[in-house]
Amino acid sequence: MMRSASPAAGTDPAALSPRPDTFGPMLRTWRRRRGASQLALALQSGVSQRHVSFLESGRARPSREMVVQLTTALDVPLRQRNAMLLAAGFAPAYRETNLAAPELLPVRKAIDHMLRQQEPYPAVVIDRLWNLIQGNEAATAFTLFLFEGPPPAPPAGKPPNLLQWLLDPRALRPKIANWEEVARHLVSTTYAEILADGGEPKALAFIEEIMAFPDVPASFRRLRFEDRPQPVLTLDYIVGGRSLSVFTTIATLGTPQDVTLQEVRIESFFPADERSDALFRSLAAKG
């Protein structure tokens, strides 16, 4: 959704606002991040190469429409598009709506349907930083099984965080047989995604939090090359003497025009073998 006169709902302009006269450097950074020349960006956006050059150098200032046109051509995430609009002197265009808001009811219904359809296998809704938003009944049963009881309460005012659960030696880490492989992959891919999305301060602070867990070395930020990688990386749990192997898929919403909706992920869990399938079905039967 777009507005022209006021900041986007749910967005703190002070938190997003960069220093004055930074639109040009931000545009150049995103162009280079996408591996595009000024000519390629000009052709993609319908703007002259000369004007792109002038915008990057600060010799020209963009209109609001020009900012949207260029950031769309570069596929800049909506959160960062708002920051670039602020840098150019305009209010954010893209709202950051609470998922519980009435106008998002159709989206919530679609997500609820996806979660129900995934039964008896777990499915969860998380945000860009692995914070848990919602889960189906199978996810609740799976969590109770993994923790052998209720999971630890998160810090006051914060939701449970799935990546922190996996890395924390007081949580699920001791129960993951292939922990180092899984941890390296998740940390490195999360870090790469954060950098690809512009390295927003809150996201970088989250990386520093997870890197502070014991035995999470700086090298985990880089994905290690393997000569013969597996087709799918599984999470191999051992809980109370029972083994469970799962893999996951990630779904996102198509054509989002809201920051919240662009950052929502639906992660679905699947058994990697017959034994794990039977365990999931037994957990569902107990419920």
Coordinates of C-alpha atoms in Angstrom, one line a residue, residues 3-284:
R3 CA 0.7 6.9 0.8
S4 CA 2.1 10.2 -0.3
A5 CA 1.8 12.5 2.7
S6 CA 2.7 10.7 5.9
P7 CA 5.2 8.1 7.1
A8 CA 4.2 4.5 6.7
A9 CA 2.1 3.0 9.6
G10 CA 4.2 1.0 12.0
T11 CA 7.5 2.7 10.7
D12 CA 9.7 4.8 12.9
P13 CA 11.1 7.5 10.6
A14 CA 13.9 8.4 13.1
A15 CA 15.0 4.8 13.1
L16 CA 15.1 4.6 9.3
S17 CA 16.3 8.1 8.4
P18 CA 19.9 8.1 7.1
R19 CA 22.2 11.2 7.0
P20 CA 21.3 14.0 4.6
D21 CA 22.5 13.7 1.0
T22 CA 23.0 10.0 1.1
F23 CA 20.5 8.9 -1.6
G24 CA 23.2 9.0 -4.3
P25 CA 25.6 6.7 -2.4
M26 CA 22.8 4.4 -1.4
L27 CA 21.7 4.1 -5.1
R28 CA 25.2 3.4 -6.2
T29 CA 25.6 0.8 -3.4
W30 CA 22.4 -1.0 -4.4
R31 CA 23.3 -0.9 -8.1
R32 CA 26.7 -2.5 -7.4
R33 CA 25.2 -5.0 -5.1
R34 CA 22.9 -6.1 -7.9
G35 CA 25.9 -6.3 -10.3
A36 CA 24.4 -3.7 -12.6
S37 CA 26.2 -1.0 -14.6
Q38 CA 24.7 2.5 -14.8
L39 CA 23.8 1.6 -18.4
A40 CA 22.1 -1.6 -17.3
L41 CA 20.1 0.3 -14.6
A42 CA 19.1 2.9 -17.1
L43 CA 17.8 0.3 -19.6
Q44 CA 16.0 -1.5 -16.8
S45 CA 14.3 1.5 -15.3
G46 CA 13.7 3.7 -18.4
V47 CA 15.9 6.5 -17.0
S48 CA 18.8 7.9 -19.0
Q49 CA 22.3 6.8 -18.0
R50 CA 23.3 10.4 -17.7
H51 CA 20.6 11.0 -15.1
V52 CA 21.5 7.9 -13.2
S53 CA 25.1 9.2 -13.0
F54 CA 23.9 12.6 -11.9
L55 CA 21.7 11.1 -9.2
E56 CA 24.6 8.9 -7.8
S57 CA 27.0 11.9 -7.8
G58 CA 24.4 14.2 -6.1
R59 CA 24.3 16.6 -9.1
A60 CA 20.6 15.8 -9.5
R61 CA 17.9 15.1 -6.9
P62 CA 15.2 12.5 -7.6
S63 CA 11.5 12.9 -7.5
R64 CA 9.5 10.5 -5.3
E65 CA 8.4 8.6 -8.4
M66 CA 12.0 8.3 -9.6
V67 CA 13.1 6.8 -6.3
V68 CA 10.3 4.2 -6.5
Q69 CA 11.1 3.5 -10.2
L70 CA 14.8 3.0 -9.6
T71 CA 14.5 0.9 -6.4
T72 CA 11.9 -1.3 -8.1
A73 CA 14.3 -1.9 -11.0
L74 CA 17.0 -2.9 -8.5
D75 CA 14.6 -5.1 -6.6
V76 CA 15.4 -3.3 -3.3
P77 CA 13.6 -4.7 -0.3
L78 CA 10.6 -2.5 0.8
R79 CA 12.2 -1.7 4.1
Q80 CA 15.3 -0.3 2.3
R81 CA 13.1 1.5 -0.3
N82 CA 11.6 3.4 2.6
A83 CA 15.1 4.3 3.8
M84 CA 16.0 5.6 0.4
L85 CA 12.8 7.7 0.1
L86 CA 13.8 9.3 3.4
A87 CA 17.3 9.9 2.2
A88 CA 15.8 11.7 -0.9
G89 CA 13.6 13.8 1.4
F90 CA 10.3 12.0 1.1
A91 CA 8.0 10.1 3.5
P92 CA 8.1 6.3 3.4
A93 CA 5.8 4.8 0.8
Y94 CA 5.4 1.2 2.2
R95 CA 3.5 0.4 5.3
E96 CA 4.7 -2.0 8.0
T97 CA 1.4 -3.4 9.1
N98 CA 0.9 -5.6 12.1
L99 CA -0.1 -9.0 10.8
A100 CA -3.1 -8.9 13.2
A101 CA -4.5 -5.8 11.5
P102 CA -8.0 -6.1 9.9
E103 CA -6.8 -5.3 6.4
L104 CA -4.5 -8.3 6.4
L105 CA -7.4 -10.7 7.2
P106 CA -7.3 -12.4 3.7
V107 CA -3.5 -13.0 4.2
R108 CA -4.0 -14.5 7.6
K109 CA -6.7 -16.8 6.3
A110 CA -4.3 -18.0 3.5
I111 CA -1.6 -18.6 6.1
D112 CA -3.9 -20.5 8.4
H113 CA -5.0 -22.7 5.4
M114 CA -1.3 -23.5 4.7
L115 CA -0.6 -24.4 8.3
R116 CA -3.7 -26.7 8.5
Q117 CA -2.8 -28.4 5.2
Q118 CA 0.7 -29.2 6.5
E119 CA -0.7 -31.4 9.4
P120 CA 0.4 -33.9 10.7
Y121 CA 3.8 -32.2 9.9
P122 CA 4.9 -29.0 11.6
A123 CA 4.7 -25.6 10.0
V124 CA 5.6 -22.2 11.5
V125 CA 5.4 -18.6 10.5
I126 CA 8.6 -16.6 11.2
D127 CA 9.9 -13.1 10.3
R128 CA 13.1 -12.2 8.6
L129 CA 15.1 -12.7 11.9
W130 CA 13.6 -16.1 12.8
N131 CA 11.2 -14.8 15.4
L132 CA 8.2 -17.1 15.8
I133 CA 4.9 -15.6 14.9
Q134 CA 2.6 -18.6 14.6
G135 CA 2.6 -22.4 14.3
N136 CA 0.2 -25.2 13.6
E137 CA -0.8 -27.9 16.1
A138 CA 2.0 -30.3 14.8
A139 CA 4.6 -27.5 15.5
T140 CA 3.4 -27.3 19.1
A141 CA 3.6 -31.0 19.6
F142 CA 7.0 -31.1 17.9
T143 CA 8.3 -28.3 20.1
L144 CA 7.1 -30.1 23.3
F145 CA 8.8 -33.3 22.0
L146 CA 12.1 -31.7 21.3
F147 CA 12.3 -29.9 24.6
E148 CA 10.8 -32.8 26.5
G149 CA 8.3 -30.3 27.9
P150 CA 7.5 -26.6 27.5
P151 CA 10.3 -24.6 25.8
P152 CA 12.1 -21.9 27.8
A153 CA 10.4 -18.6 28.0
P154 CA 11.9 -15.9 25.8
P155 CA 13.2 -12.6 27.3
A156 CA 10.4 -10.2 28.4
G157 CA 8.8 -8.5 25.4
K158 CA 10.4 -10.8 22.8
P159 CA 9.0 -13.7 20.9
P160 CA 10.7 -17.2 20.7
N161 CA 13.5 -17.2 18.2
L162 CA 14.0 -20.5 16.3
L163 CA 17.6 -19.8 15.3
Q164 CA 18.6 -18.9 18.8
W165 CA 17.0 -22.2 20.0
L166 CA 19.1 -24.1 17.6
L167 CA 22.4 -22.4 18.7
D168 CA 21.8 -22.2 22.4
P169 CA 23.5 -25.0 24.4
R170 CA 20.7 -24.6 27.0
A171 CA 18.0 -25.2 24.3
L172 CA 18.1 -27.5 21.3
R173 CA 21.8 -27.5 20.4
P174 CA 22.7 -30.7 22.5
K175 CA 19.9 -32.6 20.7
I176 CA 21.1 -32.0 17.1
A177 CA 23.5 -34.7 16.0
N178 CA 24.8 -32.7 13.0
W179 CA 24.8 -29.4 14.9
E180 CA 28.0 -27.9 13.4
E181 CA 26.9 -28.5 9.8
V182 CA 23.4 -27.1 10.5
A183 CA 24.7 -24.1 12.5
R184 CA 27.2 -23.1 9.9
H185 CA 24.7 -23.3 7.1
L186 CA 22.0 -21.4 8.9
V187 CA 24.3 -18.7 10.2
S188 CA 26.0 -18.2 6.9
T189 CA 22.9 -18.1 4.8
T190 CA 21.1 -15.7 7.3
Y191 CA 24.1 -13.4 7.3
A192 CA 24.3 -13.5 3.5
E193 CA 20.5 -12.6 3.2
I194 CA 20.9 -9.8 5.7
L195 CA 23.8 -8.3 3.6
A196 CA 21.8 -8.8 0.4
D197 CA 18.9 -6.9 1.9
G198 CA 21.2 -3.9 2.7
G199 CA 22.6 -4.8 6.1
E200 CA 19.9 -3.0 8.1
P201 CA 21.2 -2.2 11.7
K202 CA 18.6 -4.2 13.6
A203 CA 19.4 -7.3 11.4
L204 CA 23.2 -6.8 11.9
A205 CA 22.6 -6.6 15.6
F206 CA 20.8 -9.9 15.5
I207 CA 23.8 -11.5 13.8
E208 CA 26.0 -10.2 16.6
E209 CA 23.6 -11.8 19.1
I210 CA 23.7 -15.2 17.6
M211 CA 27.5 -15.0 17.0
A212 CA 27.9 -14.5 20.8
F213 CA 26.7 -18.1 21.5
P214 CA 29.4 -20.5 22.7
D215 CA 31.3 -22.3 19.9
V216 CA 29.9 -20.2 17.1
P217 CA 33.1 -18.9 15.5
A218 CA 33.4 -16.0 13.1
S219 CA 34.0 -18.5 10.3
F220 CA 30.3 -19.6 10.5
R221 CA 29.5 -16.3 8.6
R222 CA 31.0 -18.0 5.5
L223 CA 29.5 -21.1 4.0
R224 CA 32.1 -23.8 3.7
F225 CA 32.5 -25.3 0.2
E226 CA 31.9 -29.1 0.0
D227 CA 33.0 -31.3 -2.8
R228 CA 29.9 -33.4 -2.8
P229 CA 27.1 -31.5 -0.9
Q230 CA 24.0 -33.4 0.1
P231 CA 20.9 -32.7 -2.0
V232 CA 19.1 -31.5 1.1
L233 CA 20.6 -30.6 4.5
T234 CA 18.7 -32.4 7.2
L235 CA 18.4 -31.6 10.9
D236 CA 19.1 -34.8 12.7
Y237 CA 17.7 -34.8 16.3
I238 CA 18.3 -37.3 19.1
V239 CA 15.7 -36.9 21.8
G240 CA 15.3 -39.3 24.7
G241 CA 17.0 -42.0 22.7
R242 CA 14.8 -41.5 19.7
S243 CA 16.2 -40.3 16.4
L244 CA 14.4 -37.9 14.1
S245 CA 15.6 -36.4 10.8
V246 CA 13.8 -33.6 9.0
F247 CA 14.2 -31.1 6.2
T248 CA 12.3 -27.9 5.6
T249 CA 10.9 -25.7 2.8
I250 CA 10.4 -22.0 2.9
A251 CA 7.4 -20.2 1.3
T252 CA 7.0 -16.4 1.0
L253 CA 4.1 -14.2 -0.2
G254 CA 4.1 -13.1 -3.8
T255 CA 4.0 -9.5 -4.9
P256 CA 4.0 -8.0 -1.4
Q257 CA 3.4 -4.2 -1.1
D258 CA 3.8 -4.1 2.7
V259 CA 7.1 -4.5 4.7
T260 CA 5.7 -7.1 7.1
L261 CA 4.3 -9.2 4.3
Q262 CA 7.5 -9.2 2.4
E263 CA 9.4 -10.4 5.4
V264 CA 7.0 -13.2 6.5
R265 CA 8.2 -16.8 5.9
I266 CA 6.2 -20.0 6.2
E267 CA 8.6 -22.8 7.1
S268 CA 7.3 -26.3 6.6
F269 CA 8.9 -29.4 8.1
F270 CA 9.0 -32.8 6.4
P271 CA 10.3 -36.2 7.6
A272 CA 13.5 -37.3 5.9
D273 CA 12.8 -41.1 6.5
E274 CA 10.0 -43.5 7.4
R275 CA 11.0 -43.6 11.1
S276 CA 10.6 -39.8 11.3
D277 CA 7.3 -39.9 9.5
A278 CA 6.0 -42.4 12.0
L279 CA 7.1 -40.3 14.9
F280 CA 5.3 -37.2 13.5
R281 CA 2.1 -39.2 13.0
S282 CA 2.3 -40.6 16.6
L283 CA 2.7 -37.1 18.0
A284 CA -0.4 -36.0 16.0

